[in-house]
PDB file of C-alpha atoms in Angstrom:
ATOM      1  CA  MET A   1      46.649 -67.702  89.951  1.00  0.00           C
ATOM      2  CA  SER A   2      49.805 -68.210  92.190  1.00  0.00           C
ATOM      3  CA  GLY A   3      48.686 -71.622  94.113  1.00  0.00           C
ATOM      4  CA  GLN A   4      48.445 -72.743  89.901  1.00  0.00           C
ATOM      5  CA  ARG A   5      52.078 -71.562  88.558  1.00  0.00           C
ATOM      6  CA  SER A   6      54.158 -72.603  91.924  1.00  0.00           C
ATOM      7  CA  ASP A   7      51.965 -76.530  90.997  1.00  0.00           C
ATOM      8  CA  TRP A   8      53.446 -76.426  87.593  1.00  0.00           C
ATOM      9  CA  ARG A   9      57.090 -75.206  89.021  1.00  0.00           C
ATOM     10  CA  GLU A  10      56.957 -78.317  90.980  1.00  0.00           C
ATOM     11  CA  HIS A  11      55.434 -80.343  89.388  1.00  0.00           C
ATOM     12  CA  LEU A  12      58.568 -79.157  86.675  1.00  0.00           C
ATOM     13  CA  HIS A  13      61.367 -79.507  88.761  1.00  0.00           C
ATOM     14  CA  ALA A  14      60.110 -82.772  90.714  1.00  0.00           C
ATOM     15  CA  ASN A  15      61.679 -83.583  87.294  1.00  0.00           C
ATOM     16  CA  PRO A  16      64.385 -81.545  85.934  1.00  0.00           C
ATOM     17  CA  SER A  17      65.085 -84.301  82.492  1.00  0.00           C
ATOM     18  CA  ARG A  18      61.151 -83.725  80.915  1.00  0.00           C
ATOM     19  CA  MET A  19      62.017 -80.428  81.601  1.00  0.00           C
ATOM     20  CA  GLN A  20      64.615 -79.598  79.620  1.00  0.00           C
ATOM     21  CA  GLN A  21      63.574 -82.051  77.058  1.00  0.00           C
ATOM     22  CA  GLU A  22      59.566 -79.973  77.059  1.00  0.00           C
ATOM     23  CA  LEU A  23      61.688 -76.476  76.685  1.00  0.00           C
ATOM     24  CA  ALA A  24      63.835 -78.046  73.836  1.00  0.00           C
ATOM     25  CA  ILE A  25      60.102 -79.574  71.736  1.00  0.00           C
ATOM     26  CA  ASN A  26      59.212 -76.056  72.436  1.00  0.00           C
ATOM     27  CA  LEU A  27      61.524 -74.505  71.245  1.00  0.00           C
ATOM     28  CA  ARG A  28      62.176 -76.166  68.306  1.00  0.00           C
ATOM     29  CA  GLU A  29      58.500 -75.975  67.471  1.00  0.00           C
ATOM     30  CA  SER A  30      58.953 -71.458  68.354  1.00  0.00           C
ATOM     31  CA  LYS A  31      61.270 -71.415  65.902  1.00  0.00           C
ATOM     32  CA  ALA A  32      59.770 -73.272  63.365  1.00  0.00           C
ATOM     33  CA  LEU A  33      56.552 -71.282  63.097  1.00  0.00           C
ATOM     34  CA  ILE A  34      58.732 -68.193  63.271  1.00  0.00           C
ATOM     35  CA  ARG A  35      60.440 -68.776  60.181  1.00  0.00           C
ATOM     36  CA  ARG A  36      57.142 -69.800  58.284  1.00  0.00           C
ATOM     37  CA  SER A  37      56.181 -66.824  59.206  1.00  0.00           C
ATOM     38  CA  TYR A  38      58.783 -64.887  57.754  1.00  0.00           C
ATOM     39  CA  VAL A  39      58.475 -66.808  54.157  1.00  0.00           C
ATOM     40  CA  LEU A  40      54.836 -65.843  54.595  1.00  0.00           C
ATOM     41  CA  LEU A  41      55.248 -62.367  55.826  1.00  0.00           C
ATOM     42  CA  PRO A  42      56.137 -60.773  51.604  1.00  0.00           C
ATOM     43  CA  GLU A  43      53.423 -63.078  50.435  1.00  0.00           C
ATOM     44  CA  LEU A  44      50.399 -60.873  52.551  1.00  0.00           C
ATOM     45  CA  ALA A  45      52.522 -57.851  51.529  1.00  0.00           C
ATOM     46  CA  THR A  46      49.448 -54.942  52.472  1.00  0.00           C
ATOM     47  CA  ILE A  47      49.757 -50.912  53.125  1.00  0.00           C
ATOM     48  CA  LEU A  48      48.970 -50.839  57.082  1.00  0.00           C
ATOM     49  CA  ARG A  49      48.474 -47.648  58.973  1.00  0.00           C
ATOM     50  CA  LYS A  50      51.245 -46.729  61.641  1.00  0.00           C
ATOM     51  CA  GLN A  51      49.673 -48.963  64.149  1.00  0.00           C
ATOM     52  CA  ASP A  52      49.815 -51.823  62.737  1.00  0.00           C
ATOM     53  CA  VAL A  53      53.574 -51.314  62.264  1.00  0.00           C
ATOM     54  CA  GLU A  54      53.730 -51.108  65.548  1.00  0.00           C
ATOM     55  CA  LEU A  55      52.446 -53.721  66.599  1.00  0.00           C
ATOM     56  CA  LEU A  56      54.339 -55.697  64.617  1.00  0.00           C
ATOM     57  CA  VAL A  57      57.624 -54.845  65.232  1.00  0.00           C
ATOM     58  CA  HIS A  58      55.954 -55.020  69.569  1.00  0.00           C
ATOM     59  CA  THR A  59      54.521 -58.223  68.045  1.00  0.00           C
ATOM     60  CA  ARG A  60      58.507 -59.053  66.742  1.00  0.00           C
ATOM     61  CA  GLU A  61      60.504 -57.356  69.978  1.00  0.00           C
ATOM     62  CA  LEU A  62      58.433 -60.156  71.681  1.00  0.00           C
ATOM     63  CA  LEU A  63      59.277 -62.982  70.060  1.00  0.00           C
ATOM     64  CA  ASP A  64      62.534 -62.505  70.830  1.00  0.00           C
ATOM     65  CA  GLU A  65      61.959 -62.739  73.830  1.00  0.00           C
ATOM     66  CA  ILE A  66      60.240 -64.827  74.118  1.00  0.00           C
ATOM     67  CA  LEU A  67      62.764 -67.564  71.848  1.00  0.00           C
ATOM     68  CA  GLU A  68      65.470 -66.270  73.995  1.00  0.00           C
ATOM     69  CA  THR A  69      64.063 -66.953  77.335  1.00  0.00           C
ATOM     70  CA  LEU A  70      63.518 -70.620  76.149  1.00  0.00           C
ATOM     71  CA  GLU A  71      67.214 -70.647  74.449  1.00  0.00           C
ATOM     72  CA  VAL A  72      68.618 -70.147  78.169  1.00  0.00           C
ATOM     73  CA  SER A  73      65.879 -71.823  79.401  1.00  0.00           C
ATOM     74  CA  SER A  74      66.721 -75.103  77.926  1.00  0.00           C
ATOM     75  CA  ASP A  75      70.986 -74.161  78.908  1.00  0.00           C
ATOM     76  CA  PRO A  76      71.785 -76.116  81.533  1.00  0.00           C
ATOM     77  CA  ARG A  77      75.189 -74.049  82.336  1.00  0.00           C
ATOM     78  CA  THR A  78      73.359 -71.259  81.476  1.00  0.00           C
ATOM     79  CA  SER A  79      70.439 -71.917  84.295  1.00  0.00           C
ATOM     80  CA  LYS A  80      72.077 -73.152  86.659  1.00  0.00           C
ATOM     81  CA  ALA A  81      75.377 -70.025  86.183  1.00  0.00           C
ATOM     82  CA  LEU A  82      71.111 -67.475  86.791  1.00  0.00           C
ATOM     83  CA  LYS A  83      70.200 -69.788  89.759  1.00  0.00           C
ATOM     84  CA  GLU A  84      73.631 -69.518  91.420  1.00  0.00           C
ATOM     85  CA  GLY A  85      73.751 -65.388  90.229  1.00  0.00           C
ATOM     86  CA  LEU A  86      69.848 -65.004  92.024  1.00  0.00           C
ATOM     87  CA  ARG A  87      71.582 -67.084  95.528  1.00  0.00           C
ATOM     88  CA  ASP A  88      74.386 -63.995  95.002  1.00  0.00           C
ATOM     89  CA  MET A  89      71.955 -62.159  95.383  1.00  0.00           C
ATOM     90  CA  LYS A  90      69.829 -62.763  98.340  1.00  0.00           C
ATOM     91  CA  SER A  91      72.978 -63.775 100.344  1.00  0.00           C
ATOM     92  CA  GLY A  92      74.488 -60.255 100.054  1.00  0.00           C
ATOM     93  CA  ARG A  93      77.175 -61.738  98.000  1.00  0.00           C
ATOM     94  CA  VAL A  94      76.745 -58.645  95.646  1.00  0.00           C
ATOM     95  CA  ARG A  95      77.871 -54.956  95.522  1.00  0.00           C
ATOM     96  CA  PRO A  96      76.232 -52.234  93.411  1.00  0.00           C
ATOM     97  CA  TYR A  97      78.093 -51.886  90.036  1.00  0.00           C
ATOM     98  CA  ARG A  98      78.974 -48.166  91.523  1.00  0.00           C
ATOM     99  CA  ASP A  99      80.913 -48.919  93.851  1.00  0.00           C
ATOM    100  CA  PHE A 100      82.808 -51.667  91.267  1.00  0.00           C
ATOM    101  CA  VAL A 101      83.583 -49.020  88.199  1.00  0.00           C
ATOM    102  CA  LYS A 102      84.888 -47.181  91.497  1.00  0.00           C
ATOM    103  CA  GLU A 103      86.972 -49.487  92.633  1.00  0.00           C
ATOM    104  CA  LEU A 104      88.052 -50.214  89.021  1.00  0.00           C
ATOM    105  CA  ARG A 105      89.222 -46.235  89.003  1.00  0.00           C
ATOM    106  CA  SER A 106      90.565 -46.450  91.836  1.00  0.00           C
ATOM    107  CA  SER A 107      92.747 -48.644  91.187  1.00  0.00           C
ATOM    108  CA  HIS A 108      93.538 -47.297  87.196  1.00  0.00           C
ATOM    109  CA  GLU A 109      92.236 -50.341  86.060  1.00  0.00           C
ATOM    110  CA  LEU A 110      89.782 -48.942  84.355  1.00  0.00           C
TER     111      LEU A 110
END
């Protein structure tokens, strides 16, 4: 499975403009599908068990996360900033949040 995943990533990274186009298309299609789903929901009103409601809420949250991921992935500036942040983490150019807060408190900036 991981071999397939790396092949897929290599294919997308080989042609970044195509990747951005595909992500933009997928983002538009996903948003349209979700909008259509929300329009249909009132027409399908029925009595649901608690487990059904929890499943719907969980599904909605997952869809929102997918949309957010697609939006971030389709924005070149955000993608670049995330990659830069990951490189900073790997090279040790970051510090723990607690240390940062301590420094701010000691300098009376927080």
